[in-house]
Amino acid sequence: MDIARDELAKKPDEVSVEKLQSLLDLALRTTAAAVDPYHEGLTCIVAISQRESSNNDILEEPVSITGLETFSLSYKVHWPLSIVLSRKALTKYQLIFRFLFHCKHVDRQLCGAWQTHQGVRALNTRGTAISRSSLLCRSGIRSMGSIKCIEMHVMHSWSRQSEMPGLSPQHHSSEALTLYFQPVKVERLKSMCLQYAAATQWLISSSIVFHSPDEPKVDSIGAKQSKSGQVRKSTTRNVAVTESVLKFEKEFDTELQSLGSILSSSSQSEPYLAHLAKWVLGVKHEQNGL
């Protein structure tokens, strides 16, 4: 994700799969994955699945698709392993990886927004829109972290179970599908988080007026008039920022509540969803309390 950042930021039809493959091979050779005897079978693909297309149509404000949303991994499965790990099961794993990969991207954008907030910690922002925005940013990071942790935990637990002898090919297919849950709700939450992260710089710069030390001095009358005009502009900006933060906050709270309710209702058939629902609703309650 780091070394391929510039390439993945391009539109899907502009992304060079050959360059991505070279970067993937480099990453595999220079990390702990190099000791894996099967790492040479790993390849990368860039394709817009029907699922991504339909999710983008459902979203109220569709996001522009880049290589980050279309990147996935594939694997060259040879016989006799292909008897157990079918192409259908492998495709489902690809979708799960793409889901986790994009969650990681959203998490990084939110972390960047959090660092922007930390840059103004020295200023007194208590009780302002910036303070609310900082809390919202932290809640977004926690929600994405909860989704990733639960998903990875379940995948790790299942992968250990899959090493048991006598595993049927159908087991791979059915278990892989259960991990890829509630796509539309999660996509809406991720889309909202990306929009918020992109707006963070504007939110902060519009709320805080920085005065240059080289700013020319004016007479007392001109200073009063200038200060009065700055106050009016600052008030207008602050109102717009507050409204924007409250809008993001409301949408975030609504999506968390909806996702938490769906996960809770599905937890009887999938117990691990109960933990995720608890974490998601915990983020919501923390957001409301703060």
mmCIF file of C-alpha atoms in Angstrom:
data_model
loop_
_atom_site.group_PDB
_atom_site.id
_atom_site.type_symbol
_atom_site.label_atom_id
_atom_site.label_comp_id
_atom_site.label_asym_id
_atom_site.label_seq_id
_atom_site.Cartn_x
_atom_site.Cartn_y
_atom_site.Cartn_z
ATOM 1 C CA MET A 1 0.000 0.000 0.000
ATOM 2 C CA ASP A 2 2.916 2.352 0.676
ATOM 3 C CA ILE A 3 5.150 1.774 -2.327
ATOM 4 C CA ALA A 4 2.178 1.471 -4.713
ATOM 5 C CA ARG A 5 0.341 4.521 -3.362
ATOM 6 C CA ASP A 6 0.838 6.703 -6.436
ATOM 7 C CA GLU A 7 -0.132 3.936 -8.857
ATOM 8 C CA LEU A 8 -3.236 2.952 -6.887
ATOM 9 C CA ALA A 9 -4.393 6.578 -6.773
ATOM 10 C CA LYS A 10 -4.929 6.515 -10.553
ATOM 11 C CA LYS A 11 -8.145 5.620 -12.348
ATOM 12 C CA PRO A 12 -8.578 1.875 -12.976
ATOM 13 C CA ASP A 13 -7.944 2.141 -16.721
ATOM 14 C CA GLU A 14 -4.729 4.104 -16.076
ATOM 15 C CA VAL A 15 -3.246 1.685 -13.547
ATOM 16 C CA SER A 16 -0.353 -0.446 -14.781
ATOM 17 C CA VAL A 17 -0.871 -4.014 -13.590
ATOM 18 C CA GLU A 18 2.699 -4.842 -14.616
ATOM 19 C CA LYS A 19 4.063 -2.104 -12.363
ATOM 20 C CA LEU A 20 1.863 -3.237 -9.481
ATOM 21 C CA GLN A 21 3.068 -6.808 -9.967
ATOM 22 C CA SER A 22 6.689 -5.635 -9.860
ATOM 23 C CA LEU A 23 6.017 -3.724 -6.649
ATOM 24 C CA LEU A 24 4.231 -6.745 -5.186
ATOM 25 C CA ASP A 25 7.185 -9.002 -6.032
ATOM 26 C CA LEU A 26 9.526 -6.477 -4.424
ATOM 27 C CA ALA A 27 7.420 -6.391 -1.261
ATOM 28 C CA LEU A 28 7.325 -10.188 -1.104
ATOM 29 C CA ARG A 29 11.100 -10.497 -1.501
ATOM 30 C CA THR A 30 11.915 -7.887 1.143
ATOM 31 C CA THR A 31 9.492 -8.957 3.879
ATOM 32 C CA ALA A 32 8.880 -12.036 6.005
ATOM 33 C CA ALA A 33 6.736 -13.410 3.160
ATOM 34 C CA ALA A 34 9.953 -14.335 1.343
ATOM 35 C CA VAL A 35 10.292 -17.493 3.467
ATOM 36 C CA ASP A 36 6.829 -18.698 2.434
ATOM 37 C CA PRO A 37 7.337 -21.461 -0.147
ATOM 38 C CA TYR A 38 4.137 -20.463 -1.948
ATOM 39 C CA HIS A 39 4.714 -16.706 -2.258
ATOM 40 C CA GLU A 40 5.689 -16.939 -5.924
ATOM 41 C CA GLY A 41 2.138 -17.927 -6.832
ATOM 42 C CA LEU A 42 0.724 -14.610 -5.610
ATOM 43 C CA THR A 43 -0.370 -12.158 -8.306
ATOM 44 C CA CYS A 44 -2.280 -8.880 -8.370
ATOM 45 C CA ILE A 45 -5.322 -7.884 -10.396
ATOM 46 C CA VAL A 46 -7.167 -4.622 -11.000
ATOM 47 C CA ALA A 47 -10.807 -5.057 -11.930
ATOM 48 C CA ILE A 48 -14.166 -3.481 -11.138
ATOM 49 C CA SER A 49 -16.440 -6.212 -9.880
ATOM 50 C CA GLN A 50 -20.198 -6.130 -10.308
ATOM 51 C CA ARG A 51 -20.431 -5.743 -6.574
ATOM 52 C CA GLU A 52 -18.374 -2.522 -6.454
ATOM 53 C CA SER A 53 -20.405 -1.120 -9.333
ATOM 54 C CA SER A 54 -23.739 -1.873 -7.656
ATOM 55 C CA ASN A 55 -22.545 -0.498 -4.306
ATOM 56 C CA ASN A 56 -21.490 2.729 -5.985
ATOM 57 C CA ASP A 57 -24.937 3.053 -7.567
ATOM 58 C CA ILE A 58 -26.654 2.557 -4.212
ATOM 59 C CA LEU A 59 -24.622 5.202 -2.399
ATOM 60 C CA GLU A 60 -26.312 8.603 -2.288
ATOM 61 C CA GLU A 61 -23.017 10.290 -3.200
ATOM 62 C CA PRO A 62 -20.994 7.814 -5.285
ATOM 63 C CA VAL A 63 -17.242 8.132 -4.911
ATOM 64 C CA SER A 64 -14.884 8.131 -7.872
ATOM 65 C CA ILE A 65 -13.317 4.701 -8.244
ATOM 66 C CA THR A 66 -9.525 4.426 -8.208
ATOM 67 C CA GLY A 67 -7.048 1.592 -8.106
ATOM 68 C CA LEU A 68 -7.520 1.415 -4.342
ATOM 69 C CA GLU A 69 -11.090 0.180 -4.810
ATOM 70 C CA THR A 70 -10.257 -2.249 -7.616
ATOM 71 C CA PHE A 71 -6.981 -3.778 -6.420
ATOM 72 C CA SER A 72 -6.980 -7.373 -5.247
ATOM 73 C CA LEU A 73 -4.726 -10.405 -5.031
ATOM 74 C CA SER A 74 -4.992 -13.688 -6.864
ATOM 75 C CA TYR A 75 -3.185 -16.985 -6.528
ATOM 76 C CA LYS A 76 -2.101 -19.616 -8.991
ATOM 77 C CA VAL A 77 -3.645 -22.764 -7.551
ATOM 78 C CA HIS A 78 -2.170 -25.953 -8.965
ATOM 79 C CA TRP A 79 -3.395 -29.529 -8.799
ATOM 80 C CA PRO A 80 -4.072 -31.231 -6.406
ATOM 81 C CA LEU A 81 -4.663 -28.145 -4.222
ATOM 82 C CA SER A 82 -7.204 -26.952 -6.783
ATOM 83 C CA ILE A 83 -9.466 -29.843 -5.750
ATOM 84 C CA VAL A 84 -9.901 -28.288 -2.302
ATOM 85 C CA LEU A 85 -9.535 -24.599 -3.107
ATOM 86 C CA SER A 86 -11.828 -23.994 -6.057
ATOM 87 C CA ARG A 87 -11.912 -20.907 -8.245
ATOM 88 C CA LYS A 88 -15.239 -19.933 -6.677
ATOM 89 C CA ALA A 89 -13.799 -20.031 -3.156
ATOM 90 C CA LEU A 90 -10.683 -18.158 -4.266
ATOM 91 C CA THR A 91 -12.825 -15.396 -5.765
ATOM 92 C CA LYS A 92 -14.617 -14.959 -2.456
ATOM 93 C CA TYR A 93 -11.289 -14.651 -0.671
ATOM 94 C CA GLN A 94 -10.285 -12.009 -3.193
ATOM 95 C CA LEU A 95 -13.393 -10.003 -2.337
ATOM 96 C CA ILE A 96 -12.659 -10.322 1.375
ATOM 97 C CA PHE A 97 -9.092 -9.120 0.822
ATOM 98 C CA ARG A 98 -10.332 -6.192 -1.237
ATOM 99 C CA PHE A 99 -12.761 -5.307 1.544
ATOM 100 C CA LEU A 100 -10.013 -5.366 4.197
ATOM 101 C CA PHE A 101 -7.570 -3.535 1.943
ATOM 102 C CA HIS A 102 -10.015 -0.688 1.403
ATOM 103 C CA CYS A 103 -10.849 -0.595 5.129
ATOM 104 C CA LYS A 104 -7.136 -0.098 5.738
ATOM 105 C CA HIS A 105 -7.123 2.760 3.226
ATOM 106 C CA VAL A 106 -10.064 4.430 4.988
ATOM 107 C CA ASP A 107 -8.322 3.957 8.321
ATOM 108 C CA ARG A 108 -5.190 5.657 7.000
ATOM 109 C CA GLN A 109 -7.167 8.630 5.726
ATOM 110 C CA LEU A 110 -8.808 9.007 9.127
ATOM 111 C CA CYS A 111 -5.419 8.750 10.844
ATOM 112 C CA GLY A 112 -4.180 11.536 8.580
ATOM 113 C CA ALA A 113 -7.179 13.621 9.626
ATOM 114 C CA TRP A 114 -6.387 12.856 13.267
ATOM 115 C CA GLN A 115 -2.811 14.081 12.796
ATOM 116 C CA THR A 116 -4.197 17.293 11.317
ATOM 117 C CA HIS A 117 -6.271 17.765 14.457
ATOM 118 C CA GLN A 118 -3.208 17.127 16.615
ATOM 119 C CA GLY A 119 -1.447 19.969 14.828
ATOM 120 C CA VAL A 120 -3.769 22.496 16.485
ATOM 121 C CA ARG A 121 -3.786 20.958 19.965
ATOM 122 C CA ALA A 122 -1.795 23.896 21.318
ATOM 123 C CA LEU A 123 -4.741 26.174 20.568
ATOM 124 C CA ASN A 124 -7.747 26.363 22.862
ATOM 125 C CA THR A 125 -10.416 24.526 20.860
ATOM 126 C CA ARG A 126 -12.456 23.259 23.806
ATOM 127 C CA GLY A 127 -16.183 23.556 23.134
ATOM 128 C CA THR A 128 -15.659 24.453 19.464
ATOM 129 C CA ALA A 129 -16.496 22.649 16.238
ATOM 130 C CA ILE A 130 -12.861 21.529 16.027
ATOM 131 C CA SER A 131 -13.223 19.765 19.367
ATOM 132 C CA ARG A 132 -16.330 17.924 18.137
ATOM 133 C CA SER A 133 -14.577 17.104 14.884
ATOM 134 C CA SER A 134 -11.644 15.611 16.788
ATOM 135 C CA LEU A 135 -13.981 13.326 18.745
ATOM 136 C CA LEU A 136 -15.767 12.321 15.544
ATOM 137 C CA CYS A 137 -12.424 11.482 13.933
ATOM 138 C CA ARG A 138 -11.462 9.270 16.859
ATOM 139 C CA SER A 139 -14.807 7.463 16.687
ATOM 140 C CA GLY A 140 -14.322 6.847 12.967
ATOM 141 C CA ILE A 141 -10.893 5.324 13.588
ATOM 142 C CA ARG A 142 -12.322 3.085 16.302
ATOM 143 C CA SER A 143 -15.176 1.881 14.103
ATOM 144 C CA MET A 144 -12.854 0.973 11.223
ATOM 145 C CA GLY A 145 -10.469 -0.681 13.654
ATOM 146 C CA SER A 146 -13.285 -2.760 15.132
ATOM 147 C CA ILE A 147 -14.407 -3.997 11.729
ATOM 148 C CA LYS A 148 -10.862 -4.905 10.682
ATOM 149 C CA CYS A 149 -9.979 -6.630 13.953
ATOM 150 C CA ILE A 150 -13.091 -8.796 14.045
ATOM 151 C CA GLU A 151 -12.763 -9.723 10.381
ATOM 152 C CA MET A 152 -9.091 -10.633 10.723
ATOM 153 C CA HIS A 153 -9.717 -12.566 13.940
ATOM 154 C CA VAL A 154 -12.426 -14.678 12.320
ATOM 155 C CA MET A 155 -10.301 -15.309 9.226
ATOM 156 C CA HIS A 156 -7.332 -16.338 11.374
ATOM 157 C CA SER A 157 -9.440 -18.670 13.515
ATOM 158 C CA TRP A 158 -11.031 -20.234 10.470
ATOM 159 C CA SER A 159 -7.678 -20.669 8.690
ATOM 160 C CA ARG A 160 -6.419 -22.682 11.658
ATOM 161 C CA GLN A 161 -9.544 -24.843 11.546
ATOM 162 C CA SER A 162 -9.118 -25.347 7.808
ATOM 163 C CA GLU A 163 -5.835 -27.184 8.458
ATOM 164 C CA MET A 164 -7.803 -30.051 9.974
ATOM 165 C CA PRO A 165 -7.753 -33.221 7.855
ATOM 166 C CA GLY A 166 -10.880 -34.225 6.002
ATOM 167 C CA LEU A 167 -11.907 -30.676 5.128
ATOM 168 C CA SER A 168 -14.419 -30.686 2.290
ATOM 169 C CA PRO A 169 -14.210 -28.272 -0.673
ATOM 170 C CA GLN A 170 -17.658 -26.918 0.236
ATOM 171 C CA HIS A 171 -16.279 -25.766 3.591
ATOM 172 C CA HIS A 172 -14.018 -23.219 1.931
ATOM 173 C CA SER A 173 -16.835 -21.825 -0.158
ATOM 174 C CA SER A 174 -19.446 -21.520 2.588
ATOM 175 C CA GLU A 175 -17.141 -20.182 5.309
ATOM 176 C CA ALA A 176 -15.574 -17.591 3.041
ATOM 177 C CA LEU A 177 -18.979 -16.197 2.189
ATOM 178 C CA THR A 178 -20.050 -15.700 5.800
ATOM 179 C CA LEU A 179 -17.158 -13.320 6.454
ATOM 180 C CA TYR A 180 -18.176 -10.842 3.785
ATOM 181 C CA PHE A 181 -21.091 -9.236 5.621
ATOM 182 C CA GLN A 182 -23.495 -6.359 5.003
ATOM 183 C CA PRO A 183 -21.581 -4.669 2.160
ATOM 184 C CA VAL A 184 -23.927 -1.750 1.499
ATOM 185 C CA LYS A 185 -24.013 -0.570 5.122
ATOM 186 C CA VAL A 186 -20.260 -0.838 5.521
ATOM 187 C CA GLU A 187 -19.654 0.885 2.176
ATOM 188 C CA ARG A 188 -21.839 3.796 3.264
ATOM 189 C CA LEU A 189 -19.893 4.075 6.499
ATOM 190 C CA LYS A 190 -16.565 3.970 4.653
ATOM 191 C CA SER A 191 -17.749 6.513 2.094
ATOM 192 C CA MET A 192 -18.833 8.892 4.836
ATOM 193 C CA CYS A 193 -15.478 8.493 6.613
ATOM 194 C CA LEU A 194 -13.577 9.275 3.398
ATOM 195 C CA GLN A 195 -15.668 12.386 2.768
ATOM 196 C CA TYR A 196 -15.065 13.550 6.316
ATOM 197 C CA ALA A 197 -11.306 12.890 6.131
ATOM 198 C CA ALA A 198 -11.089 14.843 2.870
ATOM 199 C CA ALA A 199 -12.934 17.792 4.441
ATOM 200 C CA THR A 200 -10.831 17.914 7.617
ATOM 201 C CA GLN A 201 -8.261 20.371 6.278
ATOM 202 C CA TRP A 202 -11.023 22.786 5.252
ATOM 203 C CA LEU A 203 -12.823 22.371 8.570
ATOM 204 C CA ILE A 204 -9.747 23.322 10.567
ATOM 205 C CA SER A 205 -8.424 26.066 8.297
ATOM 206 C CA SER A 206 -11.873 27.669 8.180
ATOM 207 C CA SER A 207 -12.171 27.677 11.965
ATOM 208 C CA ILE A 208 -8.762 29.055 12.857
ATOM 209 C CA VAL A 209 -7.422 32.378 11.589
ATOM 210 C CA PHE A 210 -3.642 32.514 11.530
ATOM 211 C CA HIS A 211 -2.084 35.984 11.501
ATOM 212 C CA SER A 212 1.206 36.417 9.695
ATOM 213 C CA PRO A 213 3.974 38.171 11.666
ATOM 214 C CA ASP A 214 4.734 40.229 8.541
ATOM 215 C CA GLU A 215 1.154 41.516 8.344
ATOM 216 C CA PRO A 216 1.307 45.357 7.979
ATOM 217 C CA LYS A 217 0.024 47.478 10.849
ATOM 218 C CA VAL A 218 -2.846 49.901 10.299
ATOM 219 C CA ASP A 219 -4.141 52.868 12.274
ATOM 220 C CA SER A 220 -6.604 52.394 15.134
ATOM 221 C CA ILE A 221 -9.701 53.271 13.077
ATOM 222 C CA GLY A 222 -8.673 51.018 10.223
ATOM 223 C CA ALA A 223 -7.758 48.295 12.696
ATOM 224 C CA LYS A 224 -11.219 48.419 14.286
ATOM 225 C CA GLN A 225 -12.937 48.247 10.898
ATOM 226 C CA SER A 226 -10.668 45.420 9.779
ATOM 227 C CA LYS A 227 -11.231 43.544 13.031
ATOM 228 C CA SER A 228 -14.999 43.989 12.713
ATOM 229 C CA GLY A 229 -14.924 42.585 9.185
ATOM 230 C CA GLN A 230 -12.765 39.667 10.294
ATOM 231 C CA VAL A 231 -15.181 38.878 13.122
ATOM 232 C CA ARG A 232 -18.127 38.748 10.711
ATOM 233 C CA LYS A 233 -16.213 36.509 8.303
ATOM 234 C CA SER A 234 -14.977 34.326 11.156
ATOM 235 C CA THR A 235 -18.498 33.972 12.546
ATOM 236 C CA THR A 236 -19.838 32.979 9.126
ATOM 237 C CA ARG A 237 -17.067 30.427 8.673
ATOM 238 C CA ASN A 238 -17.568 29.000 12.150
ATOM 239 C CA VAL A 239 -21.289 28.547 11.545
ATOM 240 C CA ALA A 240 -20.574 26.712 8.280
ATOM 241 C CA VAL A 241 -17.945 24.533 9.955
ATOM 242 C CA THR A 242 -20.235 23.711 12.880
ATOM 243 C CA GLU A 243 -23.066 22.763 10.533
ATOM 244 C CA SER A 244 -20.718 20.553 8.497
ATOM 245 C CA VAL A 245 -19.368 18.777 11.580
ATOM 246 C CA LEU A 246 -22.871 18.237 12.962
ATOM 247 C CA LYS A 247 -23.969 16.840 9.590
ATOM 248 C CA PHE A 248 -21.058 14.382 9.507
ATOM 249 C CA GLU A 249 -21.749 13.491 13.131
ATOM 250 C CA LYS A 250 -25.425 12.793 12.448
ATOM 251 C CA GLU A 251 -24.697 10.663 9.374
ATOM 252 C CA PHE A 252 -21.987 8.747 11.219
ATOM 253 C CA ASP A 253 -24.291 8.082 14.173
ATOM 254 C CA THR A 254 -27.099 6.939 11.857
ATOM 255 C CA GLU A 255 -24.860 4.519 9.956
ATOM 256 C CA LEU A 256 -23.427 3.068 13.166
ATOM 257 C CA GLN A 257 -26.893 2.558 14.626
ATOM 258 C CA SER A 258 -28.133 0.877 11.452
ATOM 259 C CA LEU A 259 -25.061 -1.350 11.124
ATOM 260 C CA GLY A 260 -25.126 -2.266 14.812
ATOM 261 C CA SER A 261 -28.787 -3.278 14.643
ATOM 262 C CA ILE A 262 -28.212 -5.467 11.580
ATOM 263 C CA LEU A 263 -25.196 -7.159 13.140
ATOM 264 C CA SER A 264 -27.093 -7.785 16.385
ATOM 265 C CA SER A 265 -29.977 -9.427 14.520
ATOM 266 C CA SER A 266 -27.526 -11.650 12.618
ATOM 267 C CA SER A 267 -25.491 -12.629 15.679
ATOM 268 C CA GLN A 268 -27.625 -15.713 16.425
ATOM 269 C CA SER A 269 -26.444 -17.447 13.269
ATOM 270 C CA GLU A 270 -22.957 -15.884 13.325
ATOM 271 C CA PRO A 271 -21.776 -15.460 16.968
ATOM 272 C CA TYR A 272 -18.734 -13.349 16.067
ATOM 273 C CA LEU A 273 -21.073 -10.630 14.780
ATOM 274 C CA ALA A 274 -22.294 -10.118 18.357
ATOM 275 C CA HIS A 275 -18.820 -8.908 19.342
ATOM 276 C CA LEU A 276 -18.642 -6.591 16.346
ATOM 277 C CA ALA A 277 -22.117 -5.215 17.102
ATOM 278 C CA LYS A 278 -21.038 -4.543 20.688
ATOM 279 C CA TRP A 279 -17.959 -2.672 19.524
ATOM 280 C CA VAL A 280 -19.855 -0.672 16.899
ATOM 281 C CA LEU A 281 -22.597 0.322 19.317
ATOM 282 C CA GLY A 282 -19.930 1.089 21.920
ATOM 283 C CA VAL A 283 -18.390 3.621 19.540
ATOM 284 C CA LYS A 284 -21.843 5.139 19.003
ATOM 285 C CA HIS A 285 -22.537 5.454 22.730
ATOM 286 C CA GLU A 286 -19.119 6.995 23.306
ATOM 287 C CA GLN A 287 -19.789 9.490 20.534
ATOM 288 C CA ASN A 288 -23.135 10.452 22.063
ATOM 289 C CA GLY A 289 -21.656 10.720 25.545
ATOM 290 C CA LEU A 290 -18.915 13.038 24.414
#
